[in-house]
Coordinates of C-alpha atoms in Angstrom, one line a residue:
Chain L
X1 CA -142.6 197.5 -24.3
X2 CA -140.8 200.7 -24.5
X3 CA -141.4 203.4 -27.1
X4 CA -139.5 206.7 -27.6
X5 CA -142.4 208.6 -26.1
X6 CA -142.2 206.6 -22.9
X7 CA -138.5 207.1 -22.7
X8 CA -137.6 210.8 -23.0
X9 CA -134.0 211.8 -22.8
X10 CA -132.3 212.1 -19.4
X11 CA -132.4 215.9 -19.1
X12 CA -136.1 215.9 -19.9
X13 CA -136.8 213.2 -17.3
X14 CA -135.0 215.2 -14.7
X15 CA -137.3 218.1 -15.4
X16 CA -134.7 220.1 -17.4
X17 CA -134.9 221.6 -20.8
X18 CA -134.9 219.0 -23.5
X19 CA -131.8 219.7 -25.6
X20 CA -131.1 218.2 -28.9
X21 CA -128.3 215.7 -28.3
X22 CA -125.1 216.3 -30.1
X23 CA -124.7 213.4 -32.6
X24 CA -121.4 211.7 -32.4
X25 CA -119.2 212.7 -35.3
X26 CA -118.7 209.8 -37.7
X27 CA -115.3 208.9 -38.8
X28 CA -115.9 208.3 -42.5
X29 CA -112.4 207.3 -43.7
X30 CA -111.2 208.5 -47.1
X31 CA -108.4 206.7 -49.0
X32 CA -105.7 209.0 -47.6
X33 CA -106.9 208.3 -44.0
X34 CA -107.1 204.6 -44.6
X35 CA -103.6 204.5 -46.2
X36 CA -102.3 206.6 -43.4
X37 CA -103.9 204.2 -40.9
X38 CA -102.4 201.2 -42.6
X39 CA -99.0 202.8 -42.7
X40 CA -99.2 204.0 -39.1
X41 CA -100.4 200.6 -37.9
X42 CA -97.4 199.0 -39.5
X43 CA -95.0 201.6 -38.2
X44 CA -96.4 201.2 -34.7
X45 CA -96.3 197.4 -34.9
X46 CA -92.6 197.4 -36.0
X47 CA -91.8 199.9 -33.2
X48 CA -93.7 197.8 -30.7
X49 CA -92.1 194.5 -31.7
X50 CA -88.6 196.0 -31.7
X51 CA -89.3 197.5 -28.3
X52 CA -90.4 194.2 -26.8
X53 CA -87.4 192.4 -28.2
X54 CA -85.0 195.0 -26.8
X55 CA -86.8 194.9 -23.4
X56 CA -85.8 191.2 -23.1
X57 CA -82.3 191.2 -24.6
X58 CA -81.1 187.9 -23.1
X59 CA -84.3 186.0 -24.0
X60 CA -84.3 187.5 -27.5
X61 CA -80.6 186.8 -28.0
X62 CA -80.9 183.1 -27.1
X63 CA -84.0 182.6 -29.2
X64 CA -82.1 184.1 -32.1
X65 CA -79.1 182.0 -31.3
X66 CA -81.0 178.7 -31.3
X67 CA -82.5 179.6 -34.6
X68 CA -79.1 180.7 -35.9
X69 CA -77.5 177.3 -35.0
X70 CA -80.4 175.5 -36.7
X71 CA -79.9 177.6 -39.8
X72 CA -76.1 177.4 -39.9
X73 CA -76.0 173.6 -39.8
X74 CA -77.6 172.9 -43.3
X75 CA -76.1 176.1 -44.7
X76 CA -72.7 175.2 -43.5
X77 CA -72.9 171.7 -44.9
X78 CA -74.2 173.0 -48.2
X79 CA -71.2 175.4 -48.4
X80 CA -68.8 172.5 -47.6
X81 CA -70.3 170.5 -50.4
X82 CA -69.8 173.4 -52.8
X83 CA -66.2 173.5 -51.7
X84 CA -65.8 169.7 -52.3
X85 CA -67.3 170.2 -55.8
X86 CA -64.8 173.0 -56.4
X87 CA -62.0 170.7 -55.2
X88 CA -63.0 168.0 -57.6
X89 CA -62.9 170.5 -60.4
X90 CA -65.6 171.1 -63.0
X91 CA -67.5 168.2 -64.3
X92 CA -66.1 168.7 -67.8
X93 CA -62.6 168.5 -66.6
X94 CA -63.4 165.4 -64.5
X95 CA -64.7 163.6 -67.6
X96 CA -61.7 164.1 -69.9
X97 CA -60.8 161.4 -72.4
X98 CA -57.1 160.7 -72.5
X99 CA -55.9 159.5 -76.0
X100 CA -52.5 157.7 -75.5
X101 CA -50.7 157.8 -78.8
X102 CA -48.4 155.2 -80.3
X103 CA -44.8 155.8 -79.4
X104 CA -43.9 156.7 -83.0
X105 CA -46.4 159.5 -83.2
X106 CA -44.4 162.8 -83.3
X107 CA -45.3 166.3 -82.3
X108 CA -46.5 167.3 -85.8
X109 CA -48.8 164.4 -86.2
X110 CA -50.1 164.9 -82.6
X111 CA -50.8 168.6 -83.3
X112 CA -52.7 167.6 -86.5
X113 CA -54.7 165.1 -84.6
X114 CA -55.5 167.7 -82.0
X115 CA -56.8 170.0 -84.7
X116 CA -58.9 167.2 -86.2
X117 CA -60.4 166.4 -82.8
X118 CA -61.1 170.0 -81.9
X119 CA -63.2 170.3 -85.1
X120 CA -65.6 167.6 -83.8
X121 CA -68.9 169.0 -82.6
X122 CA -69.1 167.2 -79.3
X123 CA -65.6 168.3 -78.2
X124 CA -65.1 171.6 -76.4
X125 CA -61.3 171.4 -75.9
X126 CA -58.3 169.3 -76.9
X127 CA -54.7 169.6 -75.7
X128 CA -51.6 167.9 -77.1
X129 CA -49.0 166.8 -74.5
X130 CA -45.8 165.7 -76.2
X131 CA -43.8 162.7 -75.0
X132 CA -41.1 165.2 -73.6
X133 CA -43.7 167.2 -71.7
X134 CA -45.3 164.1 -70.3
X135 CA -41.9 162.8 -69.0
X136 CA -41.1 166.2 -67.5
X137 CA -44.5 166.4 -65.8
X138 CA -44.2 162.8 -64.5
X139 CA -40.7 163.5 -63.2
X140 CA -42.0 166.4 -61.2
X141 CA -45.1 164.8 -59.8
X142 CA -43.9 161.3 -59.1
X143 CA -40.7 162.2 -57.3
X144 CA -38.9 159.6 -59.4
X145 CA -36.9 162.1 -61.4
X146 CA -33.5 160.5 -60.8
X147 CA -34.7 157.0 -61.6
X148 CA -36.5 158.1 -64.8
X149 CA -33.3 159.8 -66.0
X150 CA -31.5 156.4 -65.9
X151 CA -34.0 155.0 -68.4
X152 CA -32.4 154.6 -71.9
X153 CA -35.4 156.1 -73.6
X154 CA -38.6 158.0 -72.8
X155 CA -41.2 155.3 -72.2
X156 CA -44.2 157.7 -72.1
X157 CA -46.4 158.2 -75.2
X158 CA -47.7 161.6 -76.4
X159 CA -51.3 162.3 -75.1
X160 CA -54.2 164.3 -76.5
X161 CA -56.5 165.3 -73.6
X162 CA -60.0 165.7 -74.9
X163 CA -62.7 167.6 -73.0
X164 CA -66.2 166.7 -74.2
X165 CA -68.8 169.4 -74.6
X166 CA -71.4 167.6 -72.5
X167 CA -71.5 164.9 -69.8
X168 CA -73.6 162.0 -70.8
X169 CA -72.4 158.4 -70.2
X170 CA -73.6 157.0 -73.5
X171 CA -72.4 159.9 -75.6
X172 CA -69.1 159.9 -73.9
X173 CA -68.6 156.2 -74.6
X174 CA -69.5 156.7 -78.2
X175 CA -67.0 159.6 -78.5
X176 CA -64.4 157.5 -76.8
X177 CA -64.8 154.7 -79.4
X178 CA -64.7 157.1 -82.3
X179 CA -61.5 158.7 -80.9
X180 CA -60.0 155.3 -80.3
X181 CA -60.3 154.5 -84.0
X182 CA -58.3 157.6 -85.1
X183 CA -54.9 156.9 -86.7
X184 CA -52.0 156.8 -84.3
X185 CA -54.2 156.3 -81.2
X186 CA -53.0 153.4 -79.1
X187 CA -55.6 153.7 -76.3
X188 CA -58.5 156.0 -75.5
X189 CA -59.3 156.1 -71.8
X190 CA -62.4 157.5 -70.3
X191 CA -62.1 157.5 -66.6
X192 CA -65.7 158.1 -65.6
X193 CA -65.8 155.8 -62.6
X194 CA -64.4 158.2 -60.1
X195 CA -66.6 161.0 -61.6
X196 CA -69.6 158.9 -61.0
X197 CA -68.5 158.0 -57.5
X198 CA -68.0 161.7 -56.7
X199 CA -71.3 162.5 -58.3
X200 CA -73.0 159.9 -56.2
X201 CA -71.3 161.1 -53.0
X202 CA -72.2 164.7 -53.7
X203 CA -75.8 163.6 -54.5
X204 CA -75.9 161.8 -51.2
X205 CA -74.5 164.9 -49.5
X206 CA -77.1 167.1 -51.3
X207 CA -79.9 164.8 -50.1
X208 CA -78.5 164.7 -46.6
X209 CA -78.4 168.5 -46.6
X210 CA -81.9 168.7 -48.0
X211 CA -83.3 166.3 -45.4
X212 CA -81.5 168.1 -42.6
X213 CA -82.7 171.4 -43.9
X214 CA -86.3 170.2 -43.8
X215 CA -85.9 168.9 -40.3
X216 CA -84.3 172.1 -39.1
X217 CA -86.9 174.2 -40.8
X218 CA -89.5 172.3 -38.9
X219 CA -87.5 172.9 -35.7
X220 CA -87.2 176.6 -36.5
X221 CA -91.0 176.9 -37.1
X222 CA -91.5 175.1 -33.7
X223 CA -89.1 177.4 -31.9
X224 CA -90.6 180.6 -33.4
X225 CA -94.1 179.3 -32.9
X226 CA -93.5 178.5 -29.3
X227 CA -91.9 181.9 -28.7
X228 CA -94.8 183.7 -30.3
X229 CA -97.3 181.6 -28.4
X230 CA -95.6 182.8 -25.2
X231 CA -95.8 186.4 -26.4
X232 CA -99.5 185.9 -27.2
X233 CA -100.2 184.4 -23.7
X234 CA -98.4 187.4 -22.1
X235 CA -100.6 189.8 -24.1
X236 CA -103.9 188.0 -23.7
X237 CA -105.6 191.0 -22.0
X238 CA -104.3 193.4 -24.6
X239 CA -105.5 191.2 -27.4
X240 CA -109.0 190.9 -25.9
X241 CA -109.2 194.6 -25.3
X242 CA -108.0 195.4 -28.8
X243 CA -110.6 193.1 -30.3
X244 CA -113.3 194.6 -28.2
X245 CA -112.5 198.1 -29.3
X246 CA -112.6 197.2 -32.9
X247 CA -109.1 195.8 -33.8
X248 CA -109.3 193.5 -36.8
X249 CA -107.6 190.1 -36.8
X250 CA -105.0 191.7 -39.0
X251 CA -104.3 194.5 -36.6
X252 CA -103.9 192.0 -33.7
X253 CA -101.8 189.6 -35.8
X254 CA -99.4 192.3 -37.2
X255 CA -97.0 192.9 -34.2
X256 CA -96.5 189.2 -33.8
X257 CA -95.7 188.7 -37.4
X258 CA -93.2 191.5 -37.2
X259 CA -91.8 189.9 -34.1
X260 CA -91.4 186.6 -35.9
X261 CA -89.7 188.4 -38.8
X262 CA -87.4 190.2 -36.5
X263 CA -86.4 187.0 -34.7
X264 CA -85.7 185.6 -38.2
X265 CA -83.6 188.7 -39.1
X266 CA -81.5 188.4 -35.9
X267 CA -81.1 184.6 -36.5
X268 CA -80.1 185.0 -40.1
X269 CA -77.5 187.6 -39.3
X270 CA -76.1 185.5 -36.4
X271 CA -76.0 182.4 -38.7
X272 CA -74.1 184.4 -41.3
X273 CA -71.6 185.5 -38.7
X274 CA -71.3 182.0 -37.3
X275 CA -70.7 180.5 -40.7
X276 CA -68.2 183.1 -41.7
X277 CA -66.2 182.6 -38.5
X278 CA -66.7 178.8 -38.6
X279 CA -65.5 178.4 -42.1
X280 CA -62.6 180.8 -41.4
X281 CA -61.6 178.7 -38.4
X282 CA -61.9 175.4 -40.4
X283 CA -60.0 176.9 -43.3
X284 CA -56.8 177.2 -41.4
X285 CA -56.7 173.4 -41.0
X286 CA -57.8 172.8 -44.6
X287 CA -55.1 175.0 -46.0
X288 CA -52.5 173.1 -43.9
X289 CA -53.8 169.8 -45.1
X290 CA -54.0 170.8 -48.7
X291 CA -50.4 172.2 -48.5
X292 CA -49.2 168.7 -47.6
X293 CA -50.6 167.5 -51.0
X294 CA -48.9 170.4 -52.8
X295 CA -52.3 172.2 -53.3
X296 CA -53.2 175.8 -52.6
X297 CA -56.8 174.8 -52.0
X298 CA -58.7 176.7 -49.4
X299 CA -62.3 176.9 -48.3
X300 CA -64.3 179.7 -49.9
X301 CA -66.1 181.8 -47.3
X302 CA -69.8 182.6 -47.3
X303 CA -70.6 184.4 -50.6
X304 CA -72.6 187.6 -50.2
X305 CA -75.5 186.3 -52.2
X306 CA -75.7 183.1 -50.1
X307 CA -75.5 185.2 -47.0
X308 CA -78.3 187.5 -48.1
X309 CA -80.4 184.5 -49.1
X310 CA -79.8 183.0 -45.7
X311 CA -81.0 186.2 -44.0
X312 CA -84.0 186.6 -46.3
X313 CA -84.9 182.9 -45.8
X314 CA -84.6 183.3 -42.0
X315 CA -86.9 186.4 -42.1
X316 CA -89.4 184.4 -44.1
X317 CA -89.2 181.4 -41.8
X318 CA -89.7 183.7 -38.8
X319 CA -92.7 185.3 -40.4
X320 CA -94.3 182.0 -41.4
X321 CA -93.6 180.5 -38.0
X322 CA -95.3 183.5 -36.3
X323 CA -98.2 183.4 -38.7
X324 CA -98.9 179.8 -38.0
X325 CA -98.6 180.4 -34.2
X326 CA -100.9 183.4 -34.4
X327 CA -103.4 181.7 -36.6
X328 CA -103.6 178.8 -34.2
X329 CA -103.7 180.7 -30.9
X330 CA -105.5 183.9 -31.7
X331 CA -108.7 182.1 -32.5
X332 CA -108.7 180.6 -29.0
X333 CA -108.8 184.0 -27.5
X334 CA -112.2 185.4 -26.8
X335 CA -113.8 187.5 -28.0
X336 CA -113.6 186.5 -31.6
Chain F
X1 CA -130.5 202.5 -32.1
X2 CA -131.0 199.0 -30.6
X3 CA -133.9 196.7 -31.4
X4 CA -134.4 193.3 -29.9
X5 CA -137.1 191.3 -31.6
X6 CA -137.9 188.0 -30.0
X7 CA -134.2 187.5 -29.4
X8 CA -133.3 184.2 -27.8
X9 CA -129.9 182.8 -26.8
X10 CA -129.5 179.1 -26.1
X11 CA -126.0 177.7 -25.3
X12 CA -124.8 174.3 -26.7
X13 CA -125.1 172.8 -23.2
X14 CA -128.8 173.6 -23.2
X15 CA -128.7 176.6 -20.9
X16 CA -131.0 179.4 -22.1
X17 CA -129.4 182.8 -21.6
X18 CA -132.2 184.9 -23.0
X19 CA -135.9 184.1 -23.8
X20 CA -137.5 185.9 -26.7
X21 CA -136.4 189.3 -25.5
X22 CA -138.0 192.3 -27.2
X23 CA -137.4 195.9 -26.6
X24 CA -136.2 199.1 -28.4
X25 CA -133.7 201.7 -27.4
X26 CA -133.8 205.1 -28.9
X27 CA -130.6 207.0 -30.0
X28 CA -129.4 209.1 -27.1
X29 CA -131.2 207.2 -24.4
X30 CA -129.7 206.3 -21.0
X31 CA -130.9 203.0 -19.6
X32 CA -130.0 200.3 -17.1
X33 CA -130.3 196.6 -17.4
X34 CA -130.7 195.0 -14.1
X35 CA -131.4 191.6 -12.6
X36 CA -129.8 189.1 -10.3
X37 CA -126.7 187.2 -11.2
X38 CA -127.5 184.8 -14.1
X39 CA -130.5 187.0 -15.2
X40 CA -128.9 187.5 -18.7
X41 CA -127.4 191.0 -18.3
X42 CA -124.0 189.9 -19.5
X43 CA -125.5 187.8 -22.3
X44 CA -127.3 190.8 -23.5
X45 CA -124.1 192.9 -23.6
X46 CA -122.2 190.1 -25.3
X47 CA -124.9 189.9 -28.0
X48 CA -124.6 193.7 -28.5
X49 CA -120.8 193.4 -28.9
X50 CA -121.2 190.5 -31.3
X51 CA -119.2 188.3 -29.0
X52 CA -122.1 185.9 -29.3
X53 CA -124.9 185.5 -31.8
X54 CA -128.6 185.1 -31.0
X55 CA -129.9 181.6 -31.6
X56 CA -133.4 183.0 -32.5
X57 CA -135.0 186.4 -33.3
X58 CA -133.5 189.5 -34.7
X59 CA -131.1 191.9 -33.1
X60 CA -130.6 195.3 -34.9
X61 CA -127.9 197.7 -33.8
X62 CA -127.8 201.0 -35.8
X63 CA -129.6 199.2 -38.6
X64 CA -127.2 196.3 -38.7
X65 CA -128.6 192.8 -38.1
X66 CA -126.2 191.2 -35.6
X67 CA -127.6 187.8 -36.0
X68 CA -126.4 187.8 -39.6
X69 CA -123.2 190.0 -39.3
X70 CA -120.1 188.5 -40.9
X71 CA -117.0 187.9 -38.8
X72 CA -115.1 190.5 -41.0
X73 CA -117.7 193.2 -40.1
X74 CA -117.5 192.7 -36.4
X75 CA -114.5 194.9 -35.7
X76 CA -116.1 197.7 -37.7
X77 CA -119.3 197.3 -35.7
X78 CA -117.3 197.5 -32.4
X79 CA -115.8 200.8 -33.5
X80 CA -119.2 202.3 -33.1
X81 CA -119.4 201.0 -29.5
X82 CA -117.5 201.9 -26.4
X83 CA -117.2 199.3 -23.6
X84 CA -116.5 199.8 -19.9
X85 CA -115.7 196.7 -17.9
X86 CA -116.1 196.1 -14.2
X87 CA -112.5 195.1 -13.9
X88 CA -111.4 198.0 -16.1
X89 CA -109.4 195.8 -18.5
X90 CA -106.6 198.4 -18.6
X91 CA -103.1 197.7 -20.0
X92 CA -100.8 198.1 -17.1
X93 CA -97.6 198.4 -19.2
X94 CA -99.0 201.5 -20.9
X95 CA -99.7 205.0 -19.6
X96 CA -103.1 206.4 -19.1
X97 CA -102.7 208.3 -22.3
X98 CA -101.8 205.2 -24.3
X99 CA -104.6 203.2 -22.8
X100 CA -107.1 205.9 -23.8
X101 CA -105.5 206.2 -27.2
X102 CA -105.9 202.6 -28.1
X103 CA -109.2 202.8 -30.1
X104 CA -107.8 205.8 -32.0
X105 CA -104.7 204.0 -32.9
X106 CA -106.8 201.2 -34.3
X107 CA -108.7 203.8 -36.3
X108 CA -105.3 205.0 -37.6
X109 CA -105.7 208.6 -36.7
X110 CA -102.6 210.8 -36.8
X111 CA -100.7 211.6 -33.7
X112 CA -101.9 215.2 -33.4
X113 CA -105.6 214.2 -33.6
X114 CA -105.0 211.3 -31.2
X115 CA -103.4 213.7 -28.7
X116 CA -106.3 216.2 -28.9
X117 CA -109.0 213.6 -28.6
X118 CA -107.3 211.7 -25.8
X119 CA -106.8 214.9 -23.8
X120 CA -110.4 215.9 -24.3
X121 CA -111.6 212.4 -23.2
X122 CA -109.3 212.5 -20.1
X123 CA -110.5 216.0 -19.3
X124 CA -114.1 214.7 -19.4
X125 CA -113.2 212.2 -16.7
X126 CA -111.1 214.7 -14.8
X127 CA -107.8 212.8 -15.4
X128 CA -106.0 215.2 -17.7
X129 CA -103.2 215.7 -15.2
X130 CA -102.7 211.9 -15.0
X131 CA -102.1 211.3 -18.7
X132 CA -98.5 210.2 -18.3
X133 CA -99.0 208.0 -15.2
X134 CA -99.5 204.3 -15.3
X135 CA -102.8 202.7 -14.2
X136 CA -101.1 201.1 -11.3
X137 CA -100.4 204.6 -9.9
X138 CA -104.1 205.3 -9.8
X139 CA -107.0 204.5 -7.4
X140 CA -109.7 202.1 -8.5
X141 CA -112.1 204.9 -9.2
X142 CA -109.5 206.6 -11.4
X143 CA -108.8 203.4 -13.2
X144 CA -112.4 203.1 -13.9
X145 CA -112.4 206.6 -15.3
X146 CA -109.5 205.7 -17.6
X147 CA -111.6 202.8 -18.8
X148 CA -114.5 205.3 -19.5
X149 CA -112.1 207.7 -21.3
X150 CA -111.0 204.8 -23.5
X151 CA -114.6 203.8 -24.2
X152 CA -115.6 207.3 -25.3
X153 CA -112.5 208.6 -27.0
X154 CA -113.5 207.5 -30.4
X155 CA -117.0 209.1 -30.0
X156 CA -119.0 205.9 -30.1
X157 CA -122.7 206.0 -30.8
X158 CA -123.3 203.5 -28.1
X159 CA -121.6 203.1 -24.7
X160 CA -122.0 199.7 -22.9
X161 CA -120.9 199.3 -19.3
X162 CA -120.9 196.0 -17.5
X163 CA -121.2 196.5 -13.7
X164 CA -119.0 199.6 -13.9
X165 CA -119.4 200.5 -10.3
X166 CA -119.2 196.9 -9.0
X167 CA -115.9 197.5 -7.2
X168 CA -116.5 201.1 -6.1
X169 CA -117.7 202.6 -2.9
X170 CA -121.1 204.5 -3.1
X171 CA -119.4 207.9 -3.4
X172 CA -117.2 206.9 -6.3
X173 CA -120.0 204.9 -7.9
X174 CA -122.1 208.1 -7.9
X175 CA -119.2 210.0 -9.4
X176 CA -118.8 207.4 -12.2
X177 CA -122.5 207.5 -12.9
X178 CA -122.2 211.3 -13.2
X179 CA -119.6 210.8 -15.8
X180 CA -121.9 208.5 -17.8
X181 CA -124.6 211.1 -17.6
X182 CA -122.3 213.8 -18.9
X183 CA -121.4 211.5 -21.9
X184 CA -125.0 210.8 -22.5
X185 CA -125.8 214.5 -22.6
X186 CA -123.5 214.7 -25.6
X187 CA -125.7 212.3 -27.5
X188 CA -124.2 208.9 -26.9
X189 CA -126.6 206.2 -26.1
X190 CA -125.7 204.6 -22.7
X191 CA -126.6 201.1 -21.6
X192 CA -125.4 200.0 -18.2
X193 CA -125.8 196.5 -16.8
X194 CA -125.9 196.8 -13.0
X195 CA -127.5 195.1 -10.1
X196 CA -127.0 198.1 -7.8
X197 CA -130.7 198.9 -7.5
X198 CA -130.2 201.7 -4.9
X199 CA -127.9 203.5 -7.3
X200 CA -130.2 202.9 -10.3
X201 CA -133.1 204.3 -8.3
X202 CA -131.3 207.5 -7.6
X203 CA -130.6 208.0 -11.3
X204 CA -134.2 207.9 -12.5
X205 CA -133.5 206.5 -15.9
X206 CA -135.2 203.8 -17.9
X207 CA -134.6 200.3 -16.4
X208 CA -135.0 196.9 -18.0
X209 CA -135.3 194.1 -15.5
X210 CA -134.3 190.6 -16.4
X211 CA -135.0 187.5 -14.6
X212 CA -133.7 184.1 -15.8
X213 CA -133.3 185.5 -19.3
X214 CA -136.8 187.0 -19.5
X215 CA -137.7 190.7 -19.6
X216 CA -140.0 191.2 -16.6
X217 CA -139.9 195.0 -16.4
X218 CA -139.3 198.0 -18.6
X219 CA -139.8 201.5 -17.1
X220 CA -138.3 204.3 -15.2
X221 CA -136.5 203.4 -12.1
X222 CA -138.2 204.8 -9.0
X223 CA -136.8 205.6 -5.6

């Protein structure tokens, strides 16, 4: 067994003068040094990740493009659904109750009724349409203007259009019955069926978009995970060396996480551009179609907040995908 | 600096890497670990780097018990150690400077200090003028020197080398050993695993001899 006495230092063994060895200086880090180290490590990781993406422009571009397509599909559908909702009008408007008055109800009585209805707590709006206004509107919209002028008298009744303050099937039905009992009211009509149908269609659309989103998020995570796995494989030696010279798992993980986030950023921006151009292109056809129905409806583009959410979401997905890939593959690399 | 107390390493497949190894290394010592292939040299180094853990006994490095060290502590332990590999393990897409700077970047030193320390380390291995070249532009001996510069740039207390002259001709091997001795003179403990007995004999340092995982010799190498 060896003892210090048996093992003098090399200079002494060689017959030289024994010199006191210079002790290696310790690197006792203070807070400032640690903070600087942390900051510098992040800066270096970002610079390294950007550099690697730029070095492989075509590969990086296509990875971002695949992710962008996957992102734009559910986002595009969600935007189209929003537009359909806008086309259908607000729910309150869709659930209007039409009070058809008896033919002998005049403008004064109709206005008084309107005031009475407007005072009800569950009514947010009430509008009186006189018999003359109704006829004029019908002549314009129906295209039967000439035929209607031949009629000996105006067959249309005055109408009070009532907009309820909230949409609830039971409450609406109760309100309709109360309104039907008001003096001068011939018929109270609540056309809720098409609202319910539209709601059901939109709900189905929402679910479809949600399901598609989940599927495409999984696809995105796989794409980013696989891309990061390849980067890890290409840098196997570097990772091993970094671990052996004292790099923590966090230090090793960091550039890959930034890379994932950068892929996400690129994909998010590309998806935004794709959607903006896609909706713009589609909008030309929609405007043409709506024009045929006498409407000035057009598709709304990608709102800035939606676009920003898309980019932030893409960055997060890229980060999470990279994190999952790194967590899975890094532990396989020796040394630990 | 290093204390092995009845350290054993048995692998899951039943192979015994080390048998109750006991020895002690003083701070500032220079020693060789030798033995045939499979004697346990690499296992010993892997235990010191905490790449593996002993299955029995106690292994202390600078007062830290490596048989009980937590995974989170391992990187910080390794920052006290420099490692030189037989195959250099250099990063060929980085310059000599960047290769040598890696441990300092991990420590988070500022650029000015990194620059100073790296150039000092490269000067120590006579490669100051190659700082901006890539490892592929260098000879095998020079690549090994880069590996040494990287191993000492952060002023480790312990320098481990696994067959550092394995791929070098005798003249280059002697040169590399000279570099290790220079580093040792500055106070760094140096432990080299090598089977080149002729070279070890010329160096006249302490030598541990392993055979099938057992320590069968501990003394000064003789010509």
